[in-house]
Amino acid sequence: MFDANRRQYSFAYRGRTVPPVIRVSPGQKLNIDYFNSLPVTSKEKCDIGPCMNMSNLHFHGLHVSPRFPQDDVLSMLAMPGDTLHYLVNIPLNQAPGLYWYHTHPHGESHRQVLDGMSGAIVVEGIERYVPELARLRERVLVVRAVDIEHDAEAATLKSRLEIPATRCGTSSEQVERIFTVNGAIRPSIDIAPGERQFWRILNAAADRYLDVQIDGQAFEVVALDGMPLAYHNPNRPKEFLEHFLLAPAGRIEAIVTGPPSGSRTTLRTRCVDTGPDGDANPEMVLADIIPGGRTSSTTYAAPKGRPIYKVTHVERLENSLPDFVATFTEDEKGFYINGRKFELKSDPMLRVKVGGYQHWRVVNATRELHPFHIHQVHFLSYAENDVKLANPEWLDTTNVPVGGSVDLIMDFTDPIIRGMSVFHCHLLNHEDKGMMAKILFF
């Protein structure tokens, strides 16, 4: 649907161009009719040519089947006027937390996600791991990046968001994107002094990073990329972090405490150095945090049930040679994984028998930061540049440093993931230009 206010096409639901937050419990089904009402002839240009306005949905981070009619991004494609019918089975052992949905038609995903075609998914039940959450007000904060490259008000917007005049990091690019929070530029978030709130922050940007920080306090982190910290370690329900780097598609769920009355506090993103060939990713204010009452947010509804834990022992794999190495490269003609540019007709790059874990290494042989993502599963990110991390994390998207590598333990134990899936760089313009590969689970 065309959003006249933003002058771009958007998701529409019940007549409004505001993507709904989908809430679901483990064991339930998502039954979605997705109608493509984009025009037959597009005036927009996509990353590999004119847009065809084909579209579909990806349920990012959910451990669901890659086969029709679930999380199938390869063969489920709707041309203008077509409708796709999704029936997604949320498993009983799905980790509760923040996930999201966005369009994923190869070659056009960047344009559509940049236009805002995305929304949050909340899998209920996270308070089973941190009971305090059941008593706190919840906020779902969807952060998107919008293009200001040709905006006549660009200078005013940069000033409003307090973007420094000096360049950030080693990138020589000009600032082309600013962030919005739930569709608004620098909104106000009310929180009473000393009040504790539960914030769920999603980086829904198509191609920009967030290094989120709140002035003067740490996040009490309870989940990353939808995965409760306690899911794999019952003795670790929280982690205190001063800031956290969210790759495009990354999520953080944390408790935030209201600052003292009269103080000026902001939610901001810090400078992210994306490398000499990367995009500008400067510091800017995302939202103002202001003293306020308790009327503008909903109270989190607490379902009943006991937590499910999945304690894994993968130390042997961490010290083994990689089962698979994925190398990201790029040149003036496109973006590649292991020297191959993705095409829909491509054969799978590898085949994996479901039922175990694998050690993967992802190598970034370029001069810019890349976020690695794989559909259907989470992985343990435990080493960077051959050095083990002090706090390994279970994620579905991780950053691969410029000229460096990350080592991951891939969880391929779930029998429902059988079928053809994909892994790719989550800078969606890179994915559209070829930095994606198929993986066949059998």
Coordinates of C-alpha atoms in Angstrom, one line a residue:
M1 CA 0.0 0.0 0.0
F2 CA 1.3 3.5 -0.8
D3 CA 1.9 5.7 2.2
A4 CA 1.3 9.3 1.0
N5 CA 2.9 10.8 4.2
R6 CA 6.2 9.0 3.7
R7 CA 5.9 8.9 -0.1
Q8 CA 6.8 5.2 -0.3
Y9 CA 5.1 1.8 -0.3
S10 CA 4.5 0.1 3.1
F11 CA 2.9 -2.8 4.8
A12 CA -0.8 -2.2 5.5
Y13 CA -3.0 -4.0 8.1
R14 CA -6.6 -3.2 8.6
G15 CA -6.4 -0.1 6.6
R16 CA -3.3 1.4 8.4
T17 CA 0.2 1.6 7.2
V18 CA 1.6 0.6 10.6
P19 CA 3.0 -2.9 10.6
P20 CA 1.4 -4.8 13.6
V21 CA 3.4 -6.4 16.4
I22 CA 2.6 -10.1 16.0
R23 CA 2.3 -11.9 19.4
V24 CA 2.3 -15.6 19.5
S25 CA 3.0 -18.4 22.1
P26 CA 5.0 -21.5 21.6
G27 CA 2.9 -24.2 20.1
Q28 CA 0.6 -21.8 18.2
K29 CA 0.3 -21.3 14.5
L30 CA 0.7 -18.1 12.5
N31 CA -2.0 -18.0 9.8
I32 CA -1.2 -15.1 7.5
D33 CA -2.6 -14.0 4.1
Y34 CA -0.1 -11.8 2.4
F35 CA -1.5 -9.8 -0.5
N36 CA 0.9 -8.0 -2.9
S37 CA -0.8 -4.8 -3.9
L38 CA 2.4 -3.1 -5.3
P39 CA 1.9 -1.7 -8.8
V40 CA 2.6 -3.9 -11.7
T41 CA 5.1 -1.4 -13.1
S42 CA 7.5 0.0 -10.6
K43 CA 9.1 3.4 -10.7
E44 CA 11.8 2.4 -8.2
K45 CA 15.2 1.0 -8.9
C46 CA 16.4 -2.1 -7.1
D47 CA 20.0 -3.1 -6.5
I48 CA 20.3 -5.3 -9.5
G49 CA 18.0 -3.5 -11.9
P50 CA 14.5 -2.2 -12.2
C51 CA 12.2 -3.5 -9.4
M52 CA 9.7 -6.1 -10.4
N53 CA 7.7 -5.6 -7.2
M54 CA 7.6 -9.3 -6.3
S55 CA 7.4 -9.9 -2.6
N56 CA 7.2 -12.4 0.2
L57 CA 7.9 -12.8 4.0
H58 CA 10.7 -14.1 6.1
F59 CA 10.1 -14.9 9.8
H60 CA 13.5 -13.9 11.1
G61 CA 15.0 -15.9 13.9
L62 CA 12.1 -18.3 14.3
H63 CA 13.0 -22.0 14.4
V64 CA 10.4 -23.0 11.8
S65 CA 10.4 -25.0 8.6
P66 CA 12.0 -23.5 5.5
R67 CA 9.4 -25.4 3.4
F68 CA 6.2 -24.2 1.9
P69 CA 3.9 -22.8 3.4
Q70 CA 6.2 -21.7 6.3
D71 CA 9.5 -19.8 6.0
D72 CA 10.1 -20.4 2.3
V73 CA 11.8 -17.4 0.8
L74 CA 13.0 -19.2 -2.3
S75 CA 9.8 -20.5 -4.0
M76 CA 7.1 -18.5 -2.3
L77 CA 7.0 -15.3 -4.3
A78 CA 4.0 -13.1 -5.0
M79 CA 3.9 -10.9 -8.0
P80 CA 1.6 -7.8 -7.9
G81 CA -2.0 -9.0 -7.5
D82 CA -1.0 -12.3 -6.0
T83 CA -1.6 -13.6 -2.5
L84 CA 0.6 -15.9 -0.4
H85 CA -0.9 -18.0 2.4
Y86 CA 1.5 -18.7 5.3
L87 CA 0.8 -21.3 8.0
V88 CA 3.8 -21.2 10.3
N89 CA 4.0 -23.7 13.2
I90 CA 5.7 -22.2 16.2
P91 CA 7.4 -25.1 18.0
L92 CA 6.7 -25.8 21.7
N93 CA 10.4 -25.4 22.5
Q94 CA 10.7 -22.0 20.6
A95 CA 12.8 -19.7 22.8
P96 CA 10.5 -16.8 23.9
G97 CA 11.7 -13.3 22.9
L98 CA 11.8 -10.7 20.2
Y99 CA 11.8 -11.8 16.5
W100 CA 10.7 -10.0 13.4
Y101 CA 9.2 -10.4 9.9
H102 CA 10.4 -8.7 6.7
T103 CA 10.2 -9.1 3.0
H104 CA 12.9 -11.3 1.4
P105 CA 12.5 -11.4 -2.4
H106 CA 16.0 -11.8 -3.8
G107 CA 17.1 -8.7 -5.6
E108 CA 14.4 -6.5 -4.1
S109 CA 14.6 -7.1 -0.3
H110 CA 16.9 -4.1 0.3
R111 CA 14.5 -1.6 -1.4
Q112 CA 11.4 -3.0 0.4
V113 CA 13.0 -3.2 3.9
L114 CA 14.4 0.3 3.5
D115 CA 10.8 1.4 2.7
G116 CA 9.8 -0.1 6.1
M117 CA 8.3 -3.4 5.1
S118 CA 8.9 -5.1 8.4
G119 CA 7.5 -5.6 11.8
A120 CA 8.1 -7.2 15.2
I121 CA 7.2 -10.7 16.4
V122 CA 7.0 -11.4 20.1
V123 CA 7.0 -15.0 21.3
E124 CA 5.5 -14.9 24.7
G125 CA 6.9 -16.4 27.9
I126 CA 10.2 -14.7 28.5
E127 CA 9.2 -13.9 32.1
R128 CA 9.6 -17.6 32.9
Y129 CA 13.3 -17.0 32.8
V130 CA 13.2 -13.6 34.5
P131 CA 10.0 -13.4 36.7
E132 CA 10.5 -9.7 37.4
L133 CA 9.5 -9.0 33.7
A134 CA 5.9 -9.9 34.4
R135 CA 5.5 -6.8 36.6
L136 CA 7.1 -4.3 34.2
R137 CA 5.7 -2.1 31.5
E138 CA 6.9 -3.3 28.1
R139 CA 8.0 -1.3 25.1
V140 CA 8.7 -2.7 21.7
L141 CA 11.0 -0.2 19.8
V142 CA 11.4 -0.9 16.1
V143 CA 14.3 1.1 14.8
R144 CA 14.4 1.7 11.0
A145 CA 16.8 3.7 8.8
V146 CA 15.3 6.2 6.3
D147 CA 17.0 7.7 3.3
I148 CA 17.8 11.5 3.5
E149 CA 20.4 11.6 0.7
H150 CA 18.1 13.8 -1.5
D151 CA 16.0 15.3 1.3
A152 CA 16.0 19.1 1.3
E153 CA 15.7 19.0 5.1
A154 CA 18.7 16.8 5.6
A155 CA 20.8 19.4 7.4
T156 CA 18.0 20.2 9.8
L157 CA 17.4 16.5 10.5
K158 CA 21.1 15.9 11.2
S159 CA 21.1 18.8 13.6
R160 CA 17.9 17.6 15.3
L161 CA 19.5 14.2 15.9
E162 CA 22.8 15.7 17.1
I163 CA 24.9 14.0 14.4
P164 CA 28.5 15.3 14.8
A165 CA 29.9 17.3 11.9
T166 CA 33.1 15.2 11.9
R167 CA 33.2 11.9 10.1
C168 CA 32.8 8.6 12.0
G169 CA 35.4 5.9 11.7
T170 CA 37.4 5.2 8.5
S171 CA 34.5 5.3 6.1
S172 CA 34.7 8.2 3.6
E173 CA 31.0 8.1 2.8
Q174 CA 28.5 10.9 3.5
V175 CA 25.6 10.4 6.0
E176 CA 22.7 9.0 3.9
R177 CA 20.5 7.5 6.6
I178 CA 18.9 8.6 9.8
F179 CA 17.0 6.4 12.3
T180 CA 13.4 6.4 13.3
V181 CA 11.8 4.7 16.4
N182 CA 8.4 3.2 15.7
G183 CA 8.2 5.5 12.7
A184 CA 9.0 8.7 14.5
I185 CA 12.1 10.9 14.4
R186 CA 13.5 11.4 17.9
P187 CA 10.3 10.6 19.8
S188 CA 10.0 11.0 23.6
I189 CA 9.8 7.9 25.8
D190 CA 8.2 8.5 29.2
I191 CA 9.4 6.7 32.2
A192 CA 8.9 7.7 35.9
P193 CA 12.0 8.3 38.0
G194 CA 13.2 5.0 39.3
E195 CA 10.5 3.1 37.3
R196 CA 11.8 -0.1 35.7
Q197 CA 10.6 -0.9 32.2
F198 CA 11.1 -3.8 29.8
W199 CA 12.4 -2.6 26.5
R200 CA 12.6 -4.8 23.4
I201 CA 14.7 -3.1 20.7
L202 CA 14.9 -4.3 17.1
N203 CA 17.3 -3.0 14.5
A204 CA 15.1 -3.3 11.4
A205 CA 17.4 -1.2 9.2
A206 CA 18.2 -2.6 5.8
D207 CA 21.8 -1.7 5.9
R208 CA 22.9 0.2 9.0
Y209 CA 24.2 -0.7 12.5
L210 CA 23.1 0.4 15.9
D211 CA 25.4 0.6 18.9
V212 CA 22.7 1.3 21.4
Q213 CA 23.4 3.1 24.7
I214 CA 21.4 5.0 27.3
D215 CA 23.1 8.0 28.9
G216 CA 24.3 7.3 32.4
Q217 CA 23.2 3.7 32.9
A218 CA 23.7 0.1 31.8
F219 CA 21.2 -2.2 30.1
E220 CA 20.1 -5.1 32.3
V221 CA 20.1 -7.5 29.3
V222 CA 17.9 -10.6 29.5
A223 CA 17.9 -11.7 25.8
L224 CA 19.7 -11.2 22.5
D225 CA 18.3 -12.0 19.1
G226 CA 15.2 -13.5 20.8
M227 CA 17.2 -15.9 22.9
P228 CA 17.0 -15.5 26.7
L229 CA 20.5 -15.5 28.2
A230 CA 19.2 -18.2 30.6
Y231 CA 18.0 -20.5 27.8
H232 CA 21.4 -22.0 27.5
N233 CA 22.7 -21.1 31.0
P234 CA 20.1 -21.1 33.8
N235 CA 22.6 -19.4 36.1
R236 CA 22.8 -16.3 33.8
P237 CA 19.4 -14.6 33.7
K238 CA 20.9 -11.1 33.1
E239 CA 24.0 -9.4 31.9
F240 CA 24.8 -5.7 32.5
L241 CA 26.1 -3.9 29.4
E242 CA 27.0 -0.3 28.9
H243 CA 26.2 -0.5 25.2
F244 CA 25.6 -3.2 22.6
L245 CA 26.4 -3.4 18.9
L246 CA 23.2 -4.5 17.0
A247 CA 23.8 -5.7 13.5
P248 CA 21.1 -5.0 11.0
A249 CA 18.4 -7.5 12.1
G250 CA 19.8 -7.8 15.7
R251 CA 17.7 -7.5 18.8
I252 CA 18.3 -6.7 22.4
E253 CA 15.8 -7.1 25.3
A254 CA 16.7 -5.4 28.6
I255 CA 15.4 -3.7 31.7
V256 CA 15.8 0.1 31.8
T257 CA 15.4 2.3 34.9
G258 CA 13.9 5.8 34.8
P259 CA 16.5 8.5 35.5
P260 CA 16.3 11.0 38.3
S261 CA 13.7 13.8 37.9
G262 CA 15.1 16.8 36.0
S263 CA 17.9 14.9 34.3
R264 CA 18.3 14.9 30.5
T265 CA 18.7 11.3 29.2
T266 CA 18.6 9.9 25.7
L267 CA 18.6 6.6 23.9
R268 CA 21.3 6.9 21.3
T269 CA 23.5 4.9 18.9
R270 CA 27.2 5.4 19.0
C271 CA 29.6 5.7 16.1
V272 CA 30.1 2.4 14.3
D273 CA 33.3 2.2 12.2
T274 CA 32.2 0.0 9.2
G275 CA 35.6 0.1 7.6
P276 CA 37.2 2.0 4.7
D277 CA 34.7 0.7 2.2
G278 CA 31.7 0.8 4.5
D279 CA 28.8 3.2 4.9
A280 CA 28.7 6.2 7.2
N281 CA 27.2 5.0 10.6
P282 CA 27.6 8.0 12.9
E283 CA 26.5 8.7 16.4
M284 CA 22.9 10.1 16.7
V285 CA 20.1 10.4 19.2
L286 CA 17.3 7.9 18.8
A287 CA 14.9 9.1 21.4
D288 CA 14.6 11.3 24.4
I289 CA 13.8 9.7 27.8
I290 CA 11.5 12.0 29.8
P291 CA 9.9 11.7 33.2
G292 CA 6.3 10.7 32.9
G293 CA 3.4 8.8 34.2
R294 CA 2.3 5.2 33.6
T295 CA -0.4 5.6 31.0
S296 CA 1.2 5.3 27.6
S297 CA 2.3 1.7 27.6
T298 CA 0.7 -1.6 28.2
T299 CA 1.4 -4.0 31.1
Y300 CA 3.1 -7.2 30.0
A301 CA 0.7 -10.1 30.3
A302 CA 2.4 -13.1 31.9
P303 CA 1.5 -16.6 30.5
K304 CA 1.9 -19.5 32.8
G305 CA 4.4 -22.3 32.5
R306 CA 7.9 -23.4 33.4
P307 CA 11.1 -22.4 31.5
I308 CA 12.7 -24.8 29.0
Y309 CA 16.5 -24.9 29.1
K310 CA 18.9 -26.2 26.5
V311 CA 22.3 -26.6 28.1
T312 CA 24.9 -27.6 25.5
H313 CA 28.4 -28.8 25.9
V314 CA 30.3 -27.9 22.7
E315 CA 33.8 -27.4 24.0
R316 CA 35.2 -30.2 21.8
L317 CA 33.8 -28.5 18.7
E318 CA 35.2 -25.1 19.7
N319 CA 38.7 -26.6 19.6
S320 CA 38.3 -28.5 16.4
L321 CA 38.9 -27.6 12.8
P322 CA 35.9 -25.9 11.1
D323 CA 33.4 -28.2 9.4
F324 CA 32.7 -25.3 6.9
V325 CA 34.3 -22.0 6.0
A326 CA 32.3 -19.2 4.4
T327 CA 34.4 -16.4 3.0
F328 CA 32.8 -13.0 2.1
T329 CA 34.4 -11.2 -0.8
E330 CA 33.3 -8.3 -3.1
D331 CA 34.4 -6.4 -6.2
E332 CA 33.0 -3.8 -8.6
K333 CA 30.7 -6.5 -10.1
G334 CA 29.0 -7.8 -6.9
F335 CA 29.3 -9.7 -3.6
Y336 CA 30.2 -13.3 -3.1
I337 CA 30.4 -16.2 -0.7
N338 CA 33.3 -18.6 -1.5
G339 CA 33.6 -16.9 -4.9
R340 CA 30.0 -17.6 -5.9
K341 CA 27.3 -15.1 -6.5
F342 CA 23.8 -16.2 -5.6
E343 CA 21.1 -17.0 -8.1
L344 CA 17.7 -18.5 -7.5
K345 CA 18.6 -21.5 -9.7
S346 CA 21.9 -22.1 -7.8
D347 CA 22.5 -25.5 -6.3
P348 CA 23.0 -25.6 -2.5
M349 CA 26.5 -24.6 -1.4
L350 CA 26.4 -27.4 1.2
R351 CA 24.2 -30.2 2.5
V352 CA 23.9 -30.7 6.3
K353 CA 22.4 -33.8 8.0
V354 CA 20.1 -32.6 10.8
G355 CA 20.8 -33.8 14.3
G356 CA 24.0 -32.3 15.5
Y357 CA 26.3 -29.3 15.8
Q358 CA 28.9 -27.9 13.5
H359 CA 31.8 -25.6 13.8
W360 CA 31.7 -22.8 11.1
R361 CA 34.2 -20.1 10.5
V362 CA 33.0 -16.9 8.6
V363 CA 35.9 -14.9 7.0
N364 CA 35.5 -11.3 5.9
A365 CA 38.1 -10.7 3.2
T366 CA 36.8 -7.2 2.5
R367 CA 37.4 -3.7 3.7
E368 CA 34.0 -3.3 5.3
L369 CA 32.0 -4.8 8.2
H370 CA 29.5 -7.6 7.3
P371 CA 26.7 -9.1 9.4
F372 CA 26.3 -12.9 8.9
H373 CA 22.8 -14.4 9.2
I374 CA 21.4 -17.9 8.7
H375 CA 17.8 -18.8 8.5
Q376 CA 16.0 -21.3 10.8
V377 CA 18.7 -21.6 13.6
H378 CA 20.7 -19.8 16.2
F379 CA 24.5 -20.3 16.7
L380 CA 27.0 -19.7 19.5
S381 CA 29.4 -16.9 18.5
Y382 CA 32.4 -17.8 20.6
A383 CA 35.6 -16.5 18.9
E384 CA 36.7 -13.4 16.9
N385 CA 39.9 -13.2 14.9
D386 CA 41.0 -16.6 16.5
V387 CA 40.6 -15.3 20.0
K388 CA 37.9 -16.8 22.2
L389 CA 35.3 -14.3 23.5
A390 CA 34.9 -13.7 27.3
N391 CA 31.1 -13.9 26.9
P392 CA 30.1 -16.1 24.0
E393 CA 26.5 -15.4 22.9
W394 CA 23.7 -17.3 21.1
L395 CA 22.6 -15.2 18.2
D396 CA 21.1 -15.5 14.7
T397 CA 23.0 -12.5 13.3
T398 CA 26.6 -11.6 14.1
N399 CA 29.2 -9.1 12.8
V400 CA 32.3 -10.3 11.0
P401 CA 35.1 -7.8 11.5
V402 CA 36.9 -6.1 8.6
G403 CA 39.6 -8.4 7.3
G404 CA 38.9 -10.8 10.2
S405 CA 36.8 -13.8 11.1
V406 CA 34.3 -15.2 13.6
D407 CA 33.9 -18.8 14.8
L408 CA 30.4 -20.2 15.4
I409 CA 28.8 -23.4 16.7
M410 CA 25.8 -24.0 14.5
D411 CA 22.8 -25.7 16.2
F412 CA 21.5 -28.1 13.6
T413 CA 19.7 -30.4 16.0
D414 CA 16.1 -29.4 15.4
P415 CA 14.3 -32.0 13.1
I416 CA 11.8 -29.5 11.8
I417 CA 14.4 -27.5 9.8
R418 CA 14.6 -30.0 7.0
G419 CA 14.5 -28.4 3.5
M420 CA 16.3 -25.8 1.5
S421 CA 17.3 -22.7 3.4
V422 CA 19.8 -19.8 3.1
F423 CA 22.6 -17.9 4.8
H424 CA 23.8 -14.5 3.8
C425 CA 25.1 -11.0 4.6
H426 CA 22.3 -9.0 6.3
L427 CA 23.3 -5.8 4.6
L428 CA 20.4 -6.4 2.3
N429 CA 22.0 -4.6 -0.6
H430 CA 24.9 -7.1 -0.4
E431 CA 22.5 -10.0 -0.2
D432 CA 20.6 -8.7 -3.3
K433 CA 23.9 -8.4 -5.2
G434 CA 24.9 -12.0 -4.5
M435 CA 26.2 -12.4 -1.0
M436 CA 23.8 -15.3 -0.2
A437 CA 24.0 -19.1 -0.5
K438 CA 21.7 -22.1 -0.2
I439 CA 22.0 -24.8 2.4
L440 CA 20.0 -28.0 2.2
F441 CA 19.0 -29.6 5.5
F442 CA 18.2 -33.3 5.3

